[in-house]
């Protein structure tokens, strides 16, 4: 039976370029880890909130959405943390941008187009490329892609790295082709995740220990210290609100796209399609083990690769999810149920950028000369 | 250098690496003790009621020393049982902390302590699994809240920490979850049967790489061996018989994990 060309996304090609095996696990075996990556889910929630905000500009709707997305906050600490952060972030965002310099043309816009061999102009018969952009906006008489990002911090590296965000540049080309709008560049809308923690207070034992230490230092041998109580939700929201009033917590960066970048990316994409066809024909998707810890945490398929593809690992730690969920429309389901950023655990694009000091740096020498050796085995 | 023949699938239980887990006192150790030439590396007390060969192990060094002797091969044992692998992992953790003169795994920063422990644990288990002996790993069970794309649910998993659990799941041929199956008799009173669950479910972890086992089987070593060694053609029939007989149709949900 003839089937049509395979639907692909840049996430897939990016993964194929980074590690063919990861691409095989995700896009041919359709496996994703059973457990959801929390970092990805917070980013998704903020994307959903921004979509609602830019569509309706009603903060109440956004806050209602956050409430619905965190139904177990009373019992679940992580949900409560997400709720606090998302609420404060979106309140801060609404206060920071009460009016916009741009007009929204489209939000969460999907597109689908041919993949073209730049040397001959012929279209691929095996693949088409589809994608979804966060938004298209108009500033003056120019159109920009709107791209939302949540970051742990914005530093020079972070901003410079935006130039290497090839996916969005490629998507700009497809948006031009399929929607007939000339895209001048990308407007990056970056929201910083505050690192504040809600004060959890002291246990009775912790308080007694602190009071004992203070008393020991005091001349009178006594201490008037009071037990630190847990910070209330209201007090924590106030602290977060003050943080989000700081200028560095939101940032907009506009990048203009040069036309030669389009050509280079077209050529690169074509090369990837040829390499993929070859890998699929021969059934060889080799592993790029240099990529396993690329984001300073194990790749989502690490347990699977380490076990040599053990069926026990597949059956207990992964499940099948059709690829490219990001392309589906809402279809009446709550947005988080459809969000591909939650499903594509290995998607290079939405992994959080590296944070300063979170890994990789060499530690103190682990010199073993003084170490008692255990029996050899 | 390159092979000319395919590696035949492992036929003998004594060639396999098996994880047996479940609540305390359900009969995991008793089940393991019936294996061919069983030798327990006993990392926790509790085998006293069993008449078995055992090496009491109170530290990772002792475990390594025992493994070294086993590797020499001057003994009659055929199946090595680490009971429990959870305690073995804790010993491994203590060993690494002592070796690097730290109080806690996190003291080395950036997850390095954890990585050293996991590497050492993986190294030793893999080496044991590659020897010509069966390797049985015993663990307790716990209920874990799993957050998936579609919501949260509890799942019964071995009590090992997450990374160690993933290491173990990746190296074993069989994951046997020991459970109490609850059915009701004619008067509506609950009756309990000790079973092993061999196929994964959203409610618990289990697995059978050999494909020889029915989904549920009595927690009885002799019955297990009977099914495991039955000719390939008999497996399907025996699997369905076993399932029908055990009331599997309605009762896939395990009793709570216990500890
Ligand atoms: S674990 Fe490493 S080799 Fe395996 S898919 Fe991930 S990046 Fe590739």
XYZ file of C-alpha atoms and ligand atoms in Angstrom:
644
model
C 0.000 0.000 0.000
C 1.325 3.457 -0.883
C 1.528 5.804 2.037
C 2.119 9.532 1.707
C 5.291 11.371 2.596
C 6.352 11.110 6.229
C 5.368 14.085 8.375
C 8.439 15.543 10.082
C 9.235 18.479 12.324
C 12.422 20.315 12.982
C 12.485 18.728 16.449
C 12.815 15.400 14.696
C 15.583 16.560 12.386
C 17.405 18.249 15.194
C 17.283 15.047 17.203
C 18.409 13.026 14.207
C 21.370 15.342 13.791
C 22.259 15.103 17.481
C 21.734 11.371 17.982
C 20.285 9.067 15.382
C 19.410 6.471 17.975
C 17.356 8.959 19.994
C 15.491 9.844 16.803
C 14.882 6.150 16.160
C 13.517 5.611 19.684
C 11.233 8.620 19.495
C 10.073 8.808 15.898
C 10.202 5.223 14.643
C 9.582 3.254 17.841
C 7.411 6.135 19.134
C 8.664 5.760 22.699
C 8.599 8.422 25.386
C 9.444 8.036 29.072
C 6.473 7.157 31.201
C 7.330 9.841 33.715
C 6.896 13.415 32.686
C 9.818 15.794 32.779
C 8.897 18.499 35.217
C 11.002 21.235 33.576
C 9.210 20.699 30.305
C 5.797 20.787 31.933
C 6.401 24.151 33.614
C 7.533 25.624 30.293
C 4.374 24.275 28.661
C 2.160 25.816 31.287
C 3.719 29.219 30.676
C 3.320 28.811 26.912
C -0.362 28.074 27.443
C -0.716 31.101 29.719
C 0.974 33.361 27.184
C -1.306 32.115 24.442
C -4.349 32.964 26.555
C -2.915 36.339 27.542
C -2.019 37.386 24.022
C -5.393 36.212 22.735
C -7.697 37.734 25.360
C -5.498 40.040 27.422
C -7.533 39.065 30.453
C -5.357 38.240 33.411
C -8.207 36.541 35.218
C -8.459 33.912 32.488
C -4.756 33.280 32.691
C -4.869 32.888 36.465
C -7.883 30.581 36.210
C -5.925 28.467 33.777
C -3.049 28.194 36.240
C -5.482 27.195 39.011
C -6.914 24.469 36.805
C -3.477 23.242 35.826
C -2.441 22.830 39.477
C -5.476 21.166 41.059
C -3.517 19.331 43.763
C -1.504 22.247 45.069
C -2.857 21.745 48.580
C -1.237 18.313 48.839
C 1.519 18.440 46.255
C 4.539 20.630 47.021
C 5.754 20.753 43.453
C 2.367 21.784 42.139
C 2.193 24.499 44.762
C 5.656 25.714 43.694
C 4.572 25.780 40.054
C 1.363 27.557 40.949
C 3.205 30.273 42.883
C 5.798 30.776 40.200
C 3.386 30.750 37.254
C 0.944 33.060 39.035
C 3.619 35.587 39.984
C 5.277 35.339 36.577
C 2.069 35.996 34.668
C 0.942 38.803 37.005
C 4.378 40.374 36.576
C 4.204 39.900 32.811
C 0.780 41.536 32.570
C 2.022 44.473 34.641
C 5.186 44.801 32.591
C 3.432 44.757 29.198
C 0.044 46.428 29.788
C 0.126 47.468 26.159
C 2.163 45.959 23.348
C 4.266 47.484 20.636
C 3.042 44.741 18.313
C -0.227 43.504 16.948
C -0.950 39.823 17.134
C -1.541 38.318 13.693
C -1.756 34.662 14.736
C -1.090 32.497 17.777
C 0.024 28.866 17.931
C -0.004 28.760 14.157
C 0.725 25.464 12.441
C 2.132 25.128 8.932
C 3.108 22.327 6.602
C 5.333 22.572 3.576
C 7.493 20.651 1.152
C 11.137 19.953 1.756
C 13.024 21.171 -1.280
C 16.372 20.142 -2.689
C 18.023 23.551 -3.032
C 20.329 22.279 -5.771
C 17.534 21.168 -8.113
C 14.411 22.796 -6.707
C 12.733 19.350 -6.581
C 10.530 18.496 -3.615
C 11.137 15.460 -1.447
C 8.694 12.634 -2.135
C 9.492 11.028 1.215
C 9.057 13.858 3.700
C 7.124 17.025 4.418
C 7.967 19.456 7.188
C 5.371 20.743 9.602
C 5.645 22.904 12.658
C 3.921 25.282 14.972
C 5.049 28.771 15.903
C 4.106 30.464 19.167
C 2.875 33.507 17.305
C 3.160 35.895 14.388
C 3.132 39.602 15.213
C 3.275 42.817 13.252
C 5.405 45.786 14.258
C 4.897 48.728 11.933
C 4.788 47.147 8.515
C 7.071 44.227 9.377
C 6.084 40.730 10.490
C 7.962 38.781 13.149
C 7.671 35.326 14.596
C 6.951 35.525 18.310
C 8.889 32.926 20.262
C 8.362 32.476 24.013
C 11.108 31.156 26.239
C 11.381 30.531 29.955
C 14.921 30.742 31.271
C 16.616 30.308 34.595
C 18.718 33.351 33.907
C 19.516 35.586 30.981
C 23.189 36.185 30.445
C 25.355 37.031 27.457
C 25.716 33.364 26.481
C 22.003 32.913 26.539
C 21.341 35.881 24.287
C 24.106 35.000 21.850
C 22.875 31.451 21.639
C 19.578 32.687 20.236
C 21.427 33.066 16.936
C 21.887 29.326 16.828
C 18.173 28.667 17.186
C 17.962 27.333 13.651
C 14.563 25.851 14.069
C 12.827 29.147 14.343
C 14.707 30.538 11.375
C 13.691 27.575 9.280
C 10.131 27.940 10.487
C 10.219 31.576 9.382
C 10.999 30.398 5.852
C 8.075 27.975 5.905
C 5.715 30.580 7.320
C 6.720 32.876 4.459
C 6.092 30.143 1.930
C 2.847 28.769 3.303
C 1.185 31.892 4.701
C 2.586 34.405 2.263
C 3.909 36.794 4.929
C 7.424 38.181 4.653
C 9.055 37.465 8.009
C 11.632 40.068 8.953
C 12.877 38.316 12.068
C 12.140 36.745 15.399
C 10.893 38.465 18.527
C 12.088 36.426 21.480
C 9.934 36.903 24.533
C 11.942 35.646 27.482
C 10.551 35.136 30.988
C 12.933 34.367 33.827
C 12.080 31.770 36.441
C 12.537 33.336 39.883
C 14.623 31.154 42.149
C 12.915 32.218 45.339
C 11.721 29.443 47.621
C 8.774 29.635 49.951
C 10.094 29.688 53.531
C 9.243 26.340 55.053
C 9.842 27.380 58.670
C 11.606 25.404 61.357
C 10.626 22.130 62.930
C 10.508 22.122 66.717
C 13.815 20.228 66.760
C 15.513 22.655 64.369
C 14.321 25.585 66.448
C 15.567 24.000 69.676
C 18.947 23.356 68.103
C 19.245 26.946 66.853
C 18.148 28.336 70.189
C 20.652 26.140 71.994
C 23.480 27.405 69.763
C 22.445 31.036 70.226
C 22.181 30.585 73.968
C 25.637 29.031 74.096
C 27.075 32.097 72.359
C 25.196 34.599 74.545
C 26.729 35.939 77.765
C 23.505 35.376 79.691
C 23.229 31.784 78.511
C 19.725 32.567 77.247
C 18.224 33.347 73.875
C 15.058 35.219 72.960
C 14.937 33.580 69.504
C 11.490 32.736 68.179
C 10.617 29.748 66.076
C 10.530 30.580 62.349
C 7.074 29.773 61.050
C 6.358 28.661 57.477
C 5.925 31.570 55.058
C 2.278 32.094 54.168
C 1.152 31.875 50.542
C 0.265 35.580 50.595
C 3.680 36.597 51.939
C 5.449 34.439 49.357
C 3.353 35.905 46.536
C 4.320 39.372 47.745
C 7.991 38.465 47.662
C 7.609 36.984 44.191
C 5.699 40.060 43.007
C 8.560 42.293 44.172
C 11.007 40.047 42.302
C 8.952 40.203 39.113
C 8.848 43.979 39.338
C 12.625 43.963 38.758
C 13.569 44.913 35.202
C 15.703 41.841 34.502
C 12.902 39.321 34.896
C 11.430 39.869 31.415
C 13.342 40.482 28.261
C 12.508 40.981 24.598
C 15.155 40.420 21.971
C 14.604 41.019 18.275
C 16.745 39.209 15.735
C 16.597 39.995 12.041
C 17.014 37.064 9.684
C 19.351 37.288 6.748
C 18.144 35.620 3.571
C 21.295 33.483 3.208
C 20.436 31.757 6.493
C 17.342 30.395 4.768
C 19.386 28.890 1.958
C 21.930 27.323 4.312
C 19.212 25.750 6.428
C 17.378 24.411 3.381
C 20.549 22.704 2.273
C 21.174 21.302 5.725
C 17.630 19.987 5.999
C 17.918 18.304 2.600
C 21.140 16.597 3.650
C 19.450 15.333 6.787
C 16.595 13.832 4.781
C 19.089 11.928 2.625
C 20.965 10.639 5.664
C 17.688 9.594 7.295
C 16.583 7.659 4.208
C 19.900 5.854 4.184
C 19.700 5.027 7.918
C 16.134 3.784 7.593
C 16.907 1.675 4.505
C 19.820 -0.009 6.255
C 18.144 -0.100 9.678
C 21.188 1.567 11.209
C 20.654 4.418 13.622
C 23.950 4.797 15.368
C 24.344 6.236 18.806
C 26.027 9.526 19.490
C 27.168 8.866 23.020
C 28.675 12.349 23.210
C 25.103 13.604 23.350
C 23.870 11.396 26.217
C 24.459 14.080 28.852
C 24.261 17.080 26.602
C 21.921 19.061 28.833
C 23.832 18.087 31.963
C 21.324 15.401 32.693
C 20.842 12.021 31.081
C 19.082 11.826 27.744
C 15.530 10.541 28.095
C 16.597 7.268 26.447
C 19.663 6.641 28.579
C 18.208 3.688 30.564
C 17.112 2.157 27.281
C 20.464 2.565 25.524
C 22.416 1.376 28.554
C 20.341 -1.804 28.708
C 20.809 -2.456 24.990
C 17.120 -1.852 24.320
C 15.880 -4.318 26.961
C 12.166 -5.052 26.515
C 11.829 -4.935 30.306
C 13.018 -1.340 30.256
C 10.772 -0.440 27.334
C 7.721 -2.009 28.916
C 8.234 -0.586 32.396
C 9.749 2.840 31.828
C 8.407 3.974 28.441
C 5.194 4.064 26.550
C 4.167 4.694 22.975
C 3.077 8.158 22.005
C 2.577 9.144 18.369
C 5.129 11.759 17.350
C 4.537 15.392 16.444
C 1.801 15.988 18.981
C 2.683 19.659 18.905
C 0.973 19.840 15.540
C -2.433 18.806 16.796
C -5.040 21.415 17.404
C -6.722 21.678 20.770
C -9.706 19.586 19.713
C -11.499 20.461 22.911
C -9.004 18.800 25.238
C -7.274 20.831 27.890
C -4.117 22.312 26.399
C -1.750 20.411 28.665
C -3.081 17.088 27.416
C -1.982 17.943 23.900
C 1.195 19.759 24.480
C 4.021 18.147 22.624
C 6.607 19.919 24.664
C 5.506 17.597 27.424
C 5.601 14.570 25.232
C 8.845 15.140 23.376
C 11.156 14.536 26.256
C 14.139 14.375 23.966
C 13.271 17.419 21.904
C 16.384 19.539 21.681
C 14.535 22.770 21.361
C 12.729 22.888 24.652
C 15.386 21.620 26.930
C 16.251 24.455 29.215
C 19.433 26.247 28.349
C 22.403 25.409 30.461
C 22.451 27.299 33.694
C 25.641 28.728 34.991
C 27.253 26.445 37.477
C 24.897 23.531 37.143
C 27.286 20.968 35.972
C 30.304 19.969 34.090
C 32.785 21.972 36.049
C 35.645 19.933 37.383
C 35.454 19.287 41.095
C 38.174 18.992 43.662
C 40.599 16.300 42.713
C 39.349 12.930 43.823
C 42.839 11.696 44.512
C 42.656 8.149 45.713
C 46.147 7.783 47.106
C 44.930 7.783 50.708
C 42.020 5.498 50.009
C 41.790 2.063 51.477
C 41.271 -0.316 48.612
C 38.375 -2.741 48.768
C 38.910 -6.380 47.852
C 39.303 -6.656 44.093
C 36.277 -7.904 42.202
C 36.441 -12.349 15.641
C 32.923 -11.745 14.354
C 30.248 -14.348 15.163
C 29.136 -16.860 12.579
C 26.096 -18.037 14.553
C 23.362 -16.294 16.487
C 23.560 -16.505 20.265
C 20.897 -19.012 21.355
C 18.373 -17.613 23.833
C 19.104 -18.456 27.464
C 17.311 -21.702 28.312
C 18.214 -22.303 31.878
C 16.950 -20.351 34.859
C 20.427 -20.605 36.310
C 21.722 -18.480 33.394
C 19.344 -15.661 34.074
C 19.390 -12.501 36.090
C 16.154 -12.152 38.016
C 14.686 -9.424 40.172
C 12.214 -10.693 42.754
C 10.400 -8.006 44.685
C 7.378 -7.645 46.914
C 6.213 -6.863 50.418
C 7.997 -8.207 53.498
C 7.293 -11.781 54.539
C 5.482 -12.670 51.352
C 7.971 -15.438 50.616
C 10.575 -13.964 48.272
C 13.565 -15.474 50.068
C 11.870 -18.831 50.446
C 11.164 -18.845 46.729
C 14.789 -17.999 45.919
C 16.102 -20.581 48.364
C 14.628 -23.348 46.203
C 16.806 -22.406 43.230
C 19.540 -24.698 42.052
C 22.665 -24.453 44.270
C 21.451 -21.362 46.079
C 23.928 -19.145 47.906
C 22.589 -16.107 49.717
C 24.626 -12.966 50.090
C 22.537 -11.876 53.046
C 22.685 -8.114 53.388
C 19.862 -8.061 55.905
C 18.851 -10.456 58.650
C 15.721 -12.459 58.077
C 16.955 -15.718 56.634
C 17.089 -17.387 60.038
C 13.967 -19.391 59.411
C 15.481 -20.832 56.238
C 17.890 -23.696 55.993
C 20.199 -22.187 53.394
C 23.837 -21.494 52.560
C 24.460 -17.876 53.324
C 27.242 -15.342 53.638
C 26.237 -12.591 56.056
C 27.281 -9.334 54.415
C 27.430 -6.116 56.399
C 29.414 -3.898 54.048
C 30.214 -3.429 50.391
C 33.781 -4.599 51.034
C 32.415 -7.868 52.391
C 30.145 -8.205 49.402
C 33.086 -7.639 47.042
C 35.152 -10.179 48.947
C 32.365 -12.757 48.665
C 31.949 -12.004 44.948
C 35.694 -12.448 44.480
C 35.504 -15.931 46.025
C 32.464 -16.821 43.971
C 34.301 -15.754 40.822
C 37.146 -18.175 41.625
C 34.623 -20.959 41.118
C 35.870 -23.344 43.809
C 32.424 -24.059 45.199
C 29.264 -25.955 44.289
C 26.928 -22.943 44.124
C 24.956 -22.204 40.991
C 22.646 -19.351 41.903
C 23.763 -16.227 43.737
C 21.026 -14.388 45.611
C 21.554 -10.861 46.849
C 18.988 -10.450 49.584
C 18.270 -7.558 49.530
C 19.696 -5.562 46.676
C 18.314 -2.412 48.372
C 20.649 -2.982 51.309
C 23.488 -3.791 48.938
C 22.920 -0.407 47.290
C 23.028 1.334 50.674
C 26.282 -0.464 51.443
C 27.641 0.661 48.109
C 26.669 4.207 49.005
C 28.404 3.971 52.418
C 31.469 2.528 50.735
C 31.739 5.411 48.279
C 31.165 7.988 51.037
C 33.904 6.397 53.118
C 36.208 6.104 50.152
C 35.895 9.777 49.314
C 35.702 10.867 52.932
C 32.304 12.476 52.665
C 29.295 12.263 54.929
C 26.640 12.334 52.278
C 26.378 11.500 48.574
C 25.641 15.126 47.788
C 28.835 16.390 49.447
C 30.847 15.979 46.250
C 28.539 18.415 44.448
C 26.936 18.302 41.008
C 25.621 14.791 41.592
C 29.110 13.336 41.451
C 28.661 11.278 44.609
C 25.527 9.661 43.253
C 27.189 8.945 39.935
C 30.143 7.242 41.629
C 27.780 5.064 43.648
C 25.691 4.141 40.626
C 28.762 3.313 38.560
C 30.184 1.073 41.260
C 26.823 -0.627 41.784
C 26.386 -1.133 38.046
C 29.932 -2.443 37.644
C 29.575 -5.100 40.317
C 26.093 -6.275 39.344
C 27.051 -6.489 35.682
C 30.141 -8.472 36.496
C 28.118 -10.856 38.656
C 25.486 -11.192 35.951
C 28.162 -12.138 33.403
C 29.446 -15.022 35.495
C 28.212 -18.561 34.901
C 25.743 -18.427 37.729
C 22.148 -17.407 38.041
C 21.816 -14.063 39.756
C 18.710 -13.344 41.815
C 18.220 -9.887 43.253
C 15.669 -9.471 46.021
C 14.003 -6.156 46.753
C 11.057 -4.867 48.736
C 8.146 -3.061 47.136
C 6.799 0.429 47.599
C 4.065 2.551 46.143
C 5.403 5.404 44.062
C 3.446 8.308 42.675
C 4.113 8.532 38.955
C 3.441 11.788 37.144
C 2.678 11.025 33.526
C 1.487 13.220 30.683
C -2.109 12.355 31.435
C -2.084 12.581 35.213
C -0.763 11.035 38.358
C -1.170 7.502 39.571
C 0.489 5.167 42.014
C 2.545 2.256 40.863
C 4.220 -0.505 42.819
C 7.960 -0.525 42.190
C 11.046 -1.974 43.876
C 12.313 0.088 46.815
C 15.598 0.971 45.138
C 16.321 4.650 44.498
C 15.287 5.768 41.022
C 18.658 5.539 39.275
C 19.561 2.207 40.851
C 16.145 0.877 39.911
C 16.690 1.824 36.292
C 20.084 0.105 36.330
C 18.571 -3.082 37.726
C 15.555 -3.091 35.399
C 17.907 -2.748 32.453
C 20.024 -5.740 33.327
C 17.537 -8.371 34.468
C 15.791 -10.965 32.334
C 12.846 -11.426 34.670
C 11.136 -8.932 36.946
C 8.875 -10.911 39.228
C 6.507 -8.972 41.414
C 5.330 -11.014 44.396
C 1.833 -10.063 45.298
C -1.247 -11.122 47.168
C -4.150 -11.719 44.857
C -7.477 -11.068 46.465
C -10.586 -12.880 45.320
C -13.915 -13.415 47.005
C -15.348 -16.780 47.891
C -18.999 -17.718 47.515
C -19.889 -15.953 50.777
C -18.150 -12.797 49.682
C -15.226 -13.262 52.057
C -11.829 -12.308 50.675
C -9.350 -15.096 50.004
C -5.685 -14.457 49.406
C -3.316 -16.238 47.084
C 0.424 -15.537 46.854
C 1.346 -14.945 43.244
C 4.120 -13.677 41.056
C 3.209 -11.200 38.345
C 5.460 -11.403 35.355
C 4.184 -8.878 32.816
C 4.247 -5.097 33.222
C 1.140 -3.157 34.065
C 0.372 0.481 34.805
C -0.021 -0.642 38.435
C 3.321 -2.388 38.949
C 6.672 -3.149 37.335
C 7.254 -6.654 36.041
C 8.755 -8.259 32.974
C 9.682 -11.487 31.247
C 12.283 -11.355 28.504
C 12.092 -15.094 27.999
C 8.424 -14.991 27.014
C 7.956 -18.342 28.760
C 5.845 -17.311 31.690
C 2.126 -16.786 32.121
C 1.049 -13.387 33.334
C 0.440 -14.609 36.868
C 1.829 -17.680 38.503
C 1.633 -19.088 42.037
C 4.462 -18.014 44.291
C 5.805 -21.536 44.364
C 9.219 -22.359 42.978
C 8.336 -25.862 41.825
C 5.328 -24.641 39.869
C 7.429 -21.865 38.453
C 10.105 -24.271 37.244
C 7.497 -26.553 35.790
C 6.107 -23.744 33.642
C 9.498 -22.273 32.850
C 10.877 -25.592 31.617
C 7.741 -26.669 29.768
C 8.332 -27.123 26.019
C 7.802 -23.902 24.057
C 4.552 -25.147 22.512
C 3.068 -25.750 25.930
C 3.727 -22.218 27.144
C 0.728 -20.596 25.599
C -1.655 -23.284 26.753
C -0.202 -23.296 30.221
C -0.306 -19.536 30.355
C -3.984 -19.401 29.564
C -4.762 -22.300 31.913
C -2.909 -20.608 34.676
C -4.678 -17.343 34.099
C -8.118 -18.815 33.905
C -7.513 -20.859 37.000
C -6.222 -17.938 38.986
C -9.143 -15.659 38.493
C -6.965 -13.246 36.551
C -9.799 -12.011 34.463
C -11.148 -9.689 37.063
C -8.263 -9.354 39.445
C -5.232 -7.688 37.883
C -5.072 -5.051 40.539
C -2.515 -5.943 43.165
C -3.007 -5.515 46.845
C -1.076 -2.538 48.208
C 2.698 -2.769 48.167
C 3.355 -2.975 51.826
C 6.976 -2.902 52.740
S 21.248 7.780 25.539
Fe 22.821 8.660 24.256
S 23.051 7.232 22.580
Fe 21.113 6.758 23.569
S 19.601 7.880 22.456
Fe 20.222 9.190 24.135
S 21.869 10.446 23.313
Fe 21.590 8.743 21.928
